[in-house]
Amino acid sequence: MVALALRALERLEHRGAAGADADTGDGAGILVQMPDAFLRAQVRDLPLPGCYGVAVCFLPTDRRRRKALERILVDAVVAEGQRVVGWRDVPVDADRAGATARAFAPRIRQLFVESTLEDAAAFERKLYVIRRVAEQAAGPELVIPSFSSRTLVYKGMLTAPQLRGYFRDLRDPLLASALALVHSRFSTNTFPSWELAHPYRMLAHNGEINTVRGNANWMGARESQLASELFGDDLQKVIPVVQHGGSDSSTFDNVLELLVLGGRSLPHALTMMVPEAHRPGDLSHELEGYYDYHGCLVEPWDGPASLSFTDGRVIGAMLDRNGLRPGRWLETTDGWVVLASEAGVFDVAPEQVKRKGRLQPGKLFLVDLDQGRIVDDAEAKATLASRKPYGEWFQRESVRLADLPPAAPRPLAQPLRRLQLAFGYTHEDMKVMLSPLAANAEEAVGSMGNDTPLAVLSNRRPLLYSYFKQLFAQVTNPPIDSIREAVVMSVRTLVGAERNLLDETPEHARQLVIDDPILSDEDLERLRCVDTGVFRAETIDITWPAADGWEGLEPALDRIFAEADAALARNANVLVLSDRDVGPERAPIPSLLATGAIHHHLVRAGTRLQAGLVVESGEPRSVQSVGVLIGYGAAAVNPYLMLATLDALDLDMTRDEARVRARKAISKGLLKTISKMGISTIPSYCGAQIFEAVGLARDVVDRYFTGTPSRIGGIGLREIAEGALTRHARAFADDADDLLPVVGLYAWRADGEHHQWNPDTIAKLQHAVRDGSVESYEEYSDAVNSDAARRSTIRGLLRFRYPSQGIPLDEVEQASEIVKRFSTGAMSLGSLSREAHENLAIAMNRIGGRSNTGEGGEDPERFADERRSKIKQVASGRFGVNIDYLTNADELQIKMAQGAKPGEGGQLPGHKVDSYIASVRLTTPGVGLISPPPHHDIYSIEDLKQLIYDLRCANPRARISVKLVAEVGVGTVAAGVAKANADHVLISGHDGGTGASPVSSIFHAGIPWEIGLAETQQTLVLNGLRSRIWVQTDGQLKTGRDVVVAALLGADEFGFATAPLIASGCVMMRACHLNTCPVGIATQDPELRRRFKGKPEHVVNFLFFVAEETRRIMAELGIARFDDLVGRVDLLEPDRAIGVWRERGVDLANVLRAPDVPSGTALRRTEAQASPLPGALDHRLIEAWDRGAPLSFAVTNVDRTIGGLLSHEVTKRHGRAGLPPGSIRVRLSGSAGQSFGAWLAPGIELDLAGEANDYVGKGLSGGVLSIRPPDGSAFPAETSVIAGNTVLYGATAGRAFFRGLAGERFAVRNSGADAVVEGVGDHGCEYMTGGRVVVIGSTGRNFAAGMSGGIAYVLDEDGRFAARCNTQLVGLDPVDADDETAVRALLEEHRERTGSPVAERLLAEWTPERFVKVFPHDFKRALEEWSAGGVGFLGRETEGAVAGH
Amino acid sequence: MGKLRGFVEFDRREAPERDPRERTGDYREFVGTLPLAELRSQAARCMECGVPFCHSGCPLGNLIPDWNDLVYRDRWQDAIEQLHRTNNFPELTGRLCPAPCEAACVLEIDEGHAVSIKQVEVAIVNRAWEEGWIVPRPAAVRTGRRVAVVGSGPAGLACAQQLARRGHDVTVLERDEAAGGLVRFGVPEFKIEKHLVERRVDQLRAEGIEFRFGVDVGRDVDPDELRVAYDAVVLATGSRVPRDLPVTGRELDGVHFAMEYLYARTRRDDAISAAGKHVVVIGGGDTGADCVGHAHREGAASVTQIELLGEPPERRPDDLTPWPLWPMKLRTSYALKEGGEREFAISTTRLLGEGRVREIHWARNSGEPPFAVVPGTEETRPADLVLLAMGFVGPEPEPLERLGVGRDARGNVAAPAYATSVDGVFAAGDARRGQSLIVWAISEGRRCAAAVDSWLAQPGSRETNSPRSSRSTQHA
Ligand SMILES: Cc1cc2nc3c(=O)[nH]c(=O)nc-3n(C[C@H](O)[C@H](O)[C@H](O)COP(=O)(O)OP(=O)(O)OC[C@H]3O[C@@H](n4cnc5c(N)ncnc54)[C@H](O)[C@@H]3O)c2cc1C
Ligand SMILES: Cc1cc2nc3c(=O)[nH]c(=O)nc-3n(C[C@H](O)[C@H](O)[C@H](O)COP(=O)(O)O)c2cc1C
Ligand code: SF4
Ligand code: SF4
Ligand code: F3S
């Protein structure tokens, strides 16, 4: 068993990672049942099985420190009344580990402890108590990977194959176990660590817990209420439950362990921590009640998580609600059950397979060893749900806000305008922010980047919200599509006192249920007046006497704390923090400060869970403001002044309507904000603090926003107070003028906020590039460097440390060399006009730089001429990505995020998709295009590694780049990217351009590249990874000075997007999202496109000017070669002459820190990544093809991306059209690795007898795939899983046939392939824009979400398909005669290729009425317009495009 | 935001003008306004740019995109509120401004297509007057501080109004018999009817500003006394010293500075008249044009306007003055559309006549400095009235010298941040920046008022009356 498990793990080696030292793994491990026979042979005097426990300890190698720690543990054992049997050294072969791992290897010893207790469960609890006592006494140096009488863990900083070699025990045949949990890790963690390897004590986890910070905080708050009969007084000893500084997995494990030892079963504990998503009616009544009830006890721990667990008696796995991790299982006729991330890790003869399945979102997979069987999800949950009348309890005890007696809302206590002024309302807030909220029920959309100062540098005292930057998911976890995948989202929140987590009583359900966290005035008043005996609200005033000045703020906070404490003592369980008392005498405390401060005060006081916080404030009025309030602990927010302000706007609707729509818009924006982080529910976002503070003083953060990352210091309480007082004074001065201030944040205004792109800089730049005049350029660069940048950016606060003498200019590397380091930003054809896009490409080709296609594909006509973009982007929409596109790139850039909208997708409405754009994107004219927020083949770093591998196959010569956006932790992600074999990483600043993004994202997500780049450089250098990867940065780069600063901070290369557009004529109208660009740049309107006057020379001139300026600075710095500039952070220092250092407490030490490494450590890219391609099956394929030999191979799951390299060869030799159908026929058998048949070129056919993993047919480009069960298999194919998740992602042409089930997201973003499959999981045909899919079996939920084109034919056997289909964009029609022909043809081919009995039966008993035609509205309309004679925008070219499929 | 694609859908429309032949028969304004509906589609052309170059092109920083949008959405009252935020006298600029905003408008990149900003501006203010939305807005709190403003041109008036609204007691001293400066006496009635100026002055009066006319500071009042009687003094005396023409015959009768003629016309004083005469206006600028316009209306026998500089190109010369700069291109004045001749690159060589001027001699020059005369191009024209409209060289020196304020290189009052070298004395308008435009004068008046106001708020400022406590600053 153990050997088999370890072998399986080795087969997953490609999913793990190694660091700079290729031999050192990120971690691998195994958990087994207590191997009594083995241990008995090793240890004398071992008590009876079950009567002893083993503590596996990682100890320091230093003898004295080790002894001390051992003493502590032994003392704890004794103190807790158990008996020490003795220590055993775990024998290891140290040389089997990698060099880095060896250097950090602990001494591993096992301590044997004999039970003095009767009850095994009590003993297990006791061991836990001992462990916690010892851990707390010893501190972080003592690591105890397991301490149980049931299970034992072996793990370390090893690769999967090293595990067995390292631990001699694992090679001992006596070491037996009926179960094994194995894991190998791809970490983005940077510091070598043995203990972070999995499994933990009960758990192995694949994924991330996005909400962990909030969960850990709430857990801390819960501790004071914990009580347990089982633990008795011992419980106090285990607190704090969560070990400080642990990873998300260990934190989860800590809580899980407590719940299980506290008396709940493992499945019970897991389903309460990670509940499945459901809508009313989805689940049984009991189960719904079960989840409702447990929602009152604990907020969801949101994944993406695949959790494997065991307590030694049951073993199983589950996926979180989103199900974004693969898991495939297999049961054999001789009693084996195997579950792994991939199919094919376990060799078994086809006839021995009994069943095959996969993990499903929110579902449990459980094996009960006592009963010796698989317990399916429904049964396991039914058992749980019927333990207690949970639903009844919830119904009886919980109260819905809407059911409380109505109360009249309060009128404003001061005139509207005074209040608006006091809360800093601006003219633009009304126009840009509020009007669209009501008018469109949507947050406002803008274009181009944020070129205004960071909040801390602004002279206009921005509201506190603007100092908080939203975090977002990139690479390590996927963002969610809150619109198309609304099924997993929830805004429902609960308020009320929470009770002892270790108990379950009806009273636990005493919670007030709020359906929407944005409260109307009526709702707030209802809440304020509540006094039901159970619920009682108290209002706490969060204003302070203006006369007290800034010094009064801190005492005011103290007053609030005292009032909150007193209210809680009076049993209040709803605290309304209100600034309704603002008036001439009283100024509002910034509501975010008040909320964070109270939240953390109560957490510290251990009373946080006695009440929910509700904020009633005049200040919040945007998605960002409400988001931060909830993120720092508010359960609900009543933005009363925003609502009142709507009344005064000139809108075409009633007041009530406006209020409802605005609240809805904010709720929607809020969901989008949390989904960017991959979080799906408000309760788990609440208090999760998913922000980075930029520009706040350390002590403010520590006290009021505890735990928030903050790296550049900034303003303190005084400046925060002064901001509020200034606004207050302005509002209530006797001579106050009544107009709201003009601030010019979204558009430049003469006396408003500074913009780096302003009339002066724009005009100067344009004049310079058109005249080619250096003097004009210098005027421009001077305006930027000594004014714009200084006022707005971190780099503006720095200056160069010039040596006493520079070098002559002519010794410095030539500008023509330097410009090769420049590229233009990814901007799609679609966001830019053809003219502007080609202009940039020509310019970049002329200077030897690189232009970027952006995410909209490229016209193949351009591949061979001057208009070719060297960089071809691969984004989540995969528009225009086929083997031809990939083959023709010099660089392939995987876009993970974009500074102006990290974590978000995009949308190109159908009317903008004209025939040209559609042909370039390989989609259908007139059909809208949605880019999903995540890449559906990148939910984790190991997935990214796989995509990089896929791209390498598609084009072995291209360098692979990954585009990231700066945020805290981007350095670690970049390290992961380097380990995942990328050649290039782009760190984009938060302030980069965009064709269209929500305003809150443009302004509030991400951080400046200076911080992100510095972090990246430091992390890569420290981990020895910098040498293998190029680093590029972009975001508001404008001058040579910018280039030099970026180089010194660690960039080899530089991206410019907005500046070259300005050189081409852009005047920052910021109408890019409106298609009305007046200079023909960001528009598809033919009339406007004619206005484009940009010339390649303009862009060339600009970049040469920048390069020349760079050279001048290099000369002064005494540096001749650009290479020698990179990473020389020592040449930068703070420019103390600039006031903000003193006035606003900015501190850039973190940014300017030089990594402490031996001299000679590479600071720039010096060597190539090792190619992962040698050994790929495709080499054999190509060789056999060349020889004309038969193409027949056996494969296993380590054979990934089969057909990728072959397709590249075919395309290289035969061009876009590939080969005639059936030219290359390949027969394969076995379990194929991931990305089977990716990018398959026309003329290639792969036939697989066996099964495949995730990403089958990714980017299918014209080839044909078929997968069928192996000959001789006995299991029923039509109910067994044959392919993994995300099949045919981004397929553009070709056909695929699956005799069996596929997983989640079948044919996601398919734009041209035809497929037949015998059943699919959730989200089938998501975002599909073309092609045809025939499903002749079961379908999961949310079918056709975001599907704008193509057609799906679904066999609706149970007649309930409609309920599982998302009909936002599609209609369900009967099939007509044409459809019948098409479906029959596909089914015939399916039968032919796979021998499917289902197809056989359907064709034999042809009943077309059982099929439902899923027909997207957009597509229908486009087809109608087309058949009406190509009228309208589609034009004549359409014909070819539509006829194309 | 205006209408999507509004600028593509609608063409730019110029303001309607009365027929040139018809309008010279009277002194009424000749520029009209488009019907409101059309004006709204003109406003709909505005794209509310992310970087509104119009707004940076307007010296007042008028919030052009904001009020364009309001007009498009038919919200005129909100529009005047936004317009008045930056501009005290839109009825002046809306009629008389050369509209550098339009030259800078993003749509003017495609020359000739700028948004009709000026028309929208005047329409807003006209409508506001008609609707009675423009009312006095006296300050809520009086500070008791006293300020004297010398000169009632647009700079003085704007400054006075701003200061009065900050609660200060303002007295305007003006040597003419009415307020308005050049707008009142220089600019002809047919460009702006004077009752419009009076109407605005009434508003200022109602806001508590005291006007003292017929007071020539420096002659009638000792400027130093003002310093004693007031907490602060603002010099807004304009740039009134005309540039002279040093040629033979300059001293002849019938040779006048343009201003003398224009003042006379405004005052209906026939001492200088063009009726039945051959009129030559020397100087091709706007002052000259106004002389031409008057001469037509008086019934001159002929009118000729000559210009020293060469003829500029007809289209914006992108090598010299690319967008968004003010283009140096040929503009034909309204007056020349009404008749008369125009000559470029002309150097006047002498004036001839006995006692009274009878003819003018000139020669063509190179058209650019140093204006070398082209031999053999001498010409002679009859000239009964010669008007010198060659600009102004600076402010009249008397009051300045009496106060002892410093002057800059060009002879204007040196007041880089509006404060002169003399404590408590400030300057604004043409007196400070040299001959310029109304829009600049208003802008200067406003900025100067802000400087005076913060100076008054300083503890160190001289006080004649009760002090006031410090006040919150403008920006939230
Ligand atoms: C004929 C003509 C036409 C013009 N047309 C236009 C046009 O169409 N558009 C445009 O934008 N600009 C035009 N201008 C320019 C514009 O009028 C001036 O730039 C503007 O008026 C300057 O304003 P100001 O307040 O600084 O000075 P002025 O308008 O010159 O006002 C100065 C005031 O100070 C008074 N004053 C001077 N000395 C004393 C003293 N010692 N004691 C008391 N009072 C004193 C004067 O009587 C006068 O009332 C024109 C100028 C002229 C000459
Ligand atoms: C009009 C426009 C469209 C863009 N489209 C994309 C895109 O398709 N993919 C992408 O990764 N980034 C996109 N970006 C961001 C740029 O690639 C680049 O990262 C950013 O604009 C750099 O900042 P800068 O504009 O200040 O130079 C776009 C930017 C602009 C201005
Ligand atoms: S004042 Fe002049 S520049 Fe300003 S908006 Fe009006 S017309 Fe344009
Ligand atoms: S520049 Fe022209 S289009 Fe743009 S805001 Fe100004 S007036 Fe409108
Ligand atoms: S900002 Fe966009 S709308 Fe045009 S002028 Fe520039 S590309």
Tab-separated table of N, CA, C and O in Angstrom, chain A residues 1118-1163:
chain	number	residue	atom	x	y	z
A	1118	GLY	N	27.826	56.971	-14.354
A	1118	GLY	CA	29.093	56.285	-14.596
A	1118	GLY	C	28.901	54.841	-15.011
A	1118	GLY	O	29.757	54.000	-14.771
A	1119	ILE	N	27.763	54.539	-15.626
A	1119	ILE	CA	27.500	53.155	-16.015
A	1119	ILE	C	27.362	53.053	-17.519
A	1119	ILE	O	26.511	53.706	-18.114
A	1120	ALA	N	28.223	52.232	-18.131
A	1120	ALA	CA	28.258	52.180	-19.576
A	1120	ALA	C	27.307	51.141	-20.137
A	1120	ALA	O	26.691	51.350	-21.165
A	1121	ARG	N	27.186	50.029	-19.454
A	1121	ARG	CA	26.345	48.964	-19.999
A	1121	ARG	C	25.034	48.887	-19.249
A	1121	ARG	O	25.015	48.883	-18.015
A	1122	PHE	N	23.969	48.770	-20.003
A	1122	PHE	CA	22.663	48.737	-19.346
A	1122	PHE	C	22.576	47.565	-18.378
A	1122	PHE	O	22.031	47.673	-17.286
A	1123	ASP	N	23.144	46.441	-18.772
A	1123	ASP	CA	23.132	45.273	-17.902
A	1123	ASP	C	23.614	45.601	-16.493
A	1123	ASP	O	23.154	45.025	-15.511
A	1124	ASP	N	24.572	46.518	-16.427
A	1124	ASP	CA	25.147	46.824	-15.120
A	1124	ASP	C	24.275	47.755	-14.289
A	1124	ASP	O	24.591	48.067	-13.137
A	1125	LEU	N	23.211	48.198	-14.902
A	1125	LEU	CA	22.310	49.094	-14.188
A	1125	LEU	C	21.286	48.286	-13.390
A	1125	LEU	O	20.823	48.687	-12.322
A	1126	VAL	N	20.964	47.128	-13.952
A	1126	VAL	CA	19.833	46.366	-13.424
A	1126	VAL	C	20.083	45.912	-11.987
A	1126	VAL	O	21.099	45.269	-11.702
A	1127	GLY	N	19.176	46.264	-11.124
A	1127	GLY	CA	19.250	45.801	-9.747
A	1127	GLY	C	20.160	46.609	-8.841
A	1127	GLY	O	20.316	46.284	-7.666
A	1128	ARG	N	20.755	47.705	-9.375
A	1128	ARG	CA	21.666	48.490	-8.543
A	1128	ARG	C	20.882	49.453	-7.657
A	1128	ARG	O	20.976	50.677	-7.770
A	1129	VAL	N	20.118	48.888	-6.768
A	1129	VAL	CA	19.258	49.709	-5.922
A	1129	VAL	C	20.081	50.646	-5.027
A	1129	VAL	O	19.598	51.670	-4.564
A	1130	ASP	N	21.356	50.301	-4.856
A	1130	ASP	CA	22.227	51.171	-4.055
A	1130	ASP	C	22.417	52.543	-4.702
A	1130	ASP	O	22.877	53.476	-4.052
A	1131	LEU	N	22.087	52.654	-5.983
A	1131	LEU	CA	22.247	53.949	-6.648
A	1131	LEU	C	21.035	54.847	-6.476
A	1131	LEU	O	20.961	55.931	-7.054
A	1132	LEU	N	20.073	54.385	-5.693
A	1132	LEU	CA	18.883	55.200	-5.439
A	1132	LEU	C	18.843	55.598	-3.980
A	1132	LEU	O	19.273	54.847	-3.106
A	1133	GLU	N	18.325	56.762	-3.742
A	1133	GLU	CA	18.103	57.148	-2.346
A	1133	GLU	C	16.910	58.080	-2.281
A	1133	GLU	O	16.513	58.674	-3.278
A	1134	PRO	N	16.334	58.195	-1.088
A	1134	PRO	CA	15.201	59.104	-0.940
A	1134	PRO	C	15.650	60.540	-1.200
A	1134	PRO	O	16.740	60.925	-0.806
A	1135	ASP	N	14.819	61.285	-1.880
A	1135	ASP	CA	15.121	62.692	-2.092
A	1135	ASP	C	14.514	63.471	-0.941
A	1135	ASP	O	13.341	63.830	-0.964
A	1136	ARG	N	15.323	63.704	0.060
A	1136	ARG	CA	14.814	64.297	1.306
A	1136	ARG	C	14.326	65.721	1.134
A	1136	ARG	O	13.713	66.284	2.024
A	1137	ALA	N	14.672	66.288	-0.024
A	1137	ALA	CA	14.241	67.663	-0.223
A	1137	ALA	C	12.726	67.736	-0.393
A	1137	ALA	O	12.131	68.797	-0.312
A	1138	ILE	N	12.109	66.601	-0.623
A	1138	ILE	CA	10.668	66.619	-0.870
A	1138	ILE	C	9.931	66.476	0.449
A	1138	ILE	O	10.222	65.594	1.252
A	1139	GLY	N	8.968	67.365	0.634
A	1139	GLY	CA	8.333	67.531	1.939
A	1139	GLY	C	7.671	66.316	2.547
A	1139	GLY	O	7.679	66.154	3.765
A	1140	VAL	N	7.091	65.455	1.707
A	1140	VAL	CA	6.263	64.403	2.285
A	1140	VAL	C	7.010	63.461	3.217
A	1140	VAL	O	6.404	62.770	4.016
A	1141	TRP	N	8.284	63.408	3.089
A	1141	TRP	CA	9.031	62.512	3.987
A	1141	TRP	C	8.756	62.889	5.425
A	1141	TRP	O	8.458	62.041	6.258
A	1142	ARG	N	8.890	64.142	5.663
A	1142	ARG	CA	8.680	64.607	7.033
A	1142	ARG	C	7.195	64.686	7.348
A	1142	ARG	O	6.727	64.115	8.305
A	1143	GLU	N	6.495	65.387	6.438
A	1143	GLU	CA	5.102	65.696	6.744
A	1143	GLU	C	4.220	64.468	6.805
A	1143	GLU	O	3.283	64.401	7.565
A	1144	ARG	N	4.507	63.509	5.948
A	1144	ARG	CA	3.535	62.418	5.849
A	1144	ARG	C	4.131	61.056	6.165
A	1144	ARG	O	3.534	60.033	5.861
A	1145	GLY	N	5.291	61.058	6.759
A	1145	GLY	CA	5.824	59.810	7.311
A	1145	GLY	C	6.103	58.699	6.318
A	1145	GLY	O	6.081	57.526	6.671
A	1146	VAL	N	6.378	59.071	5.061
A	1146	VAL	CA	6.670	58.021	4.096
A	1146	VAL	C	8.062	57.442	4.372
A	1146	VAL	O	8.979	58.149	4.740
A	1147	ASP	N	8.182	56.145	4.182
A	1147	ASP	CA	9.448	55.483	4.477
A	1147	ASP	C	9.673	54.410	3.410
A	1147	ASP	O	8.920	53.445	3.332
A	1148	LEU	N	10.710	54.605	2.590
A	1148	LEU	CA	10.883	53.686	1.469
A	1148	LEU	C	11.973	52.646	1.707
A	1148	LEU	O	12.461	52.025	0.766
A	1149	ALA	N	12.316	52.439	2.967
A	1149	ALA	CA	13.395	51.490	3.245
A	1149	ALA	C	13.098	50.121	2.644
A	1149	ALA	O	13.986	49.454	2.111
A	1150	ASN	N	11.841	49.702	2.687
A	1150	ASN	CA	11.501	48.388	2.136
A	1150	ASN	C	11.728	48.321	0.641
A	1150	ASN	O	12.108	47.287	0.104
A	1151	VAL	N	11.429	49.440	-0.017
A	1151	VAL	CA	11.585	49.454	-1.465
A	1151	VAL	C	13.068	49.471	-1.841
A	1151	VAL	O	13.486	48.855	-2.813
A	1152	LEU	N	13.849	50.171	-1.044
A	1152	LEU	CA	15.259	50.353	-1.382
A	1152	LEU	C	16.177	49.303	-0.757
A	1152	LEU	O	17.390	49.441	-0.795
A	1153	ARG	N	15.592	48.275	-0.181
A	1153	ARG	CA	16.426	47.268	0.472
A	1153	ARG	C	17.138	46.413	-0.573
A	1153	ARG	O	16.533	45.880	-1.483
A	1154	ALA	N	18.466	46.298	-0.379
A	1154	ALA	CA	19.223	45.411	-1.273
A	1154	ALA	C	19.230	44.036	-0.625
A	1154	ALA	O	19.519	43.910	0.556
A	1155	PRO	N	18.888	43.008	-1.395
A	1155	PRO	CA	18.867	41.673	-0.803
A	1155	PRO	C	20.261	41.298	-0.307
A	1155	PRO	O	21.262	41.624	-0.952
A	1156	ASP	N	20.286	40.643	0.823
A	1156	ASP	CA	21.549	40.297	1.447
A	1156	ASP	C	22.032	38.966	0.850
A	1156	ASP	O	21.675	37.899	1.321
A	1157	VAL	N	22.812	39.080	-0.207
A	1157	VAL	CA	23.294	37.859	-0.874
A	1157	VAL	C	24.780	38.015	-1.143
A	1157	VAL	O	25.296	39.136	-1.184
A	1158	PRO	N	25.456	36.893	-1.325
A	1158	PRO	CA	26.885	36.985	-1.608
A	1158	PRO	C	27.123	37.794	-2.876
A	1158	PRO	O	26.302	37.733	-3.807
A	1159	SER	N	28.220	38.527	-2.907
A	1159	SER	CA	28.450	39.333	-4.094
A	1159	SER	C	28.675	38.376	-5.262
A	1159	SER	O	29.146	37.260	-5.101
A	1160	GLY	N	28.265	38.826	-6.414
A	1160	GLY	CA	28.347	37.934	-7.563
A	1160	GLY	C	27.038	37.232	-7.834
A	1160	GLY	O	26.834	36.654	-8.892
A	1161	THR	N	26.088	37.276	-6.879
A	1161	THR	CA	24.773	36.698	-7.133
A	1161	THR	C	24.125	37.484	-8.258
A	1161	THR	O	24.157	38.715	-8.250
A	1162	ALA	N	23.544	36.781	-9.197
A	1162	ALA	CA	22.981	37.477	-10.359
A	1162	ALA	C	21.828	38.378	-9.951
A	1162	ALA	O	20.949	37.989	-9.185
A	1163	LEU	N	21.879	39.607	-10.454
A	1163	LEU	CA	20.812	40.571	-10.199
A	1163	LEU	C	19.948	40.740	-11.428
A	1163	LEU	O	19.009	41.521	-11.445
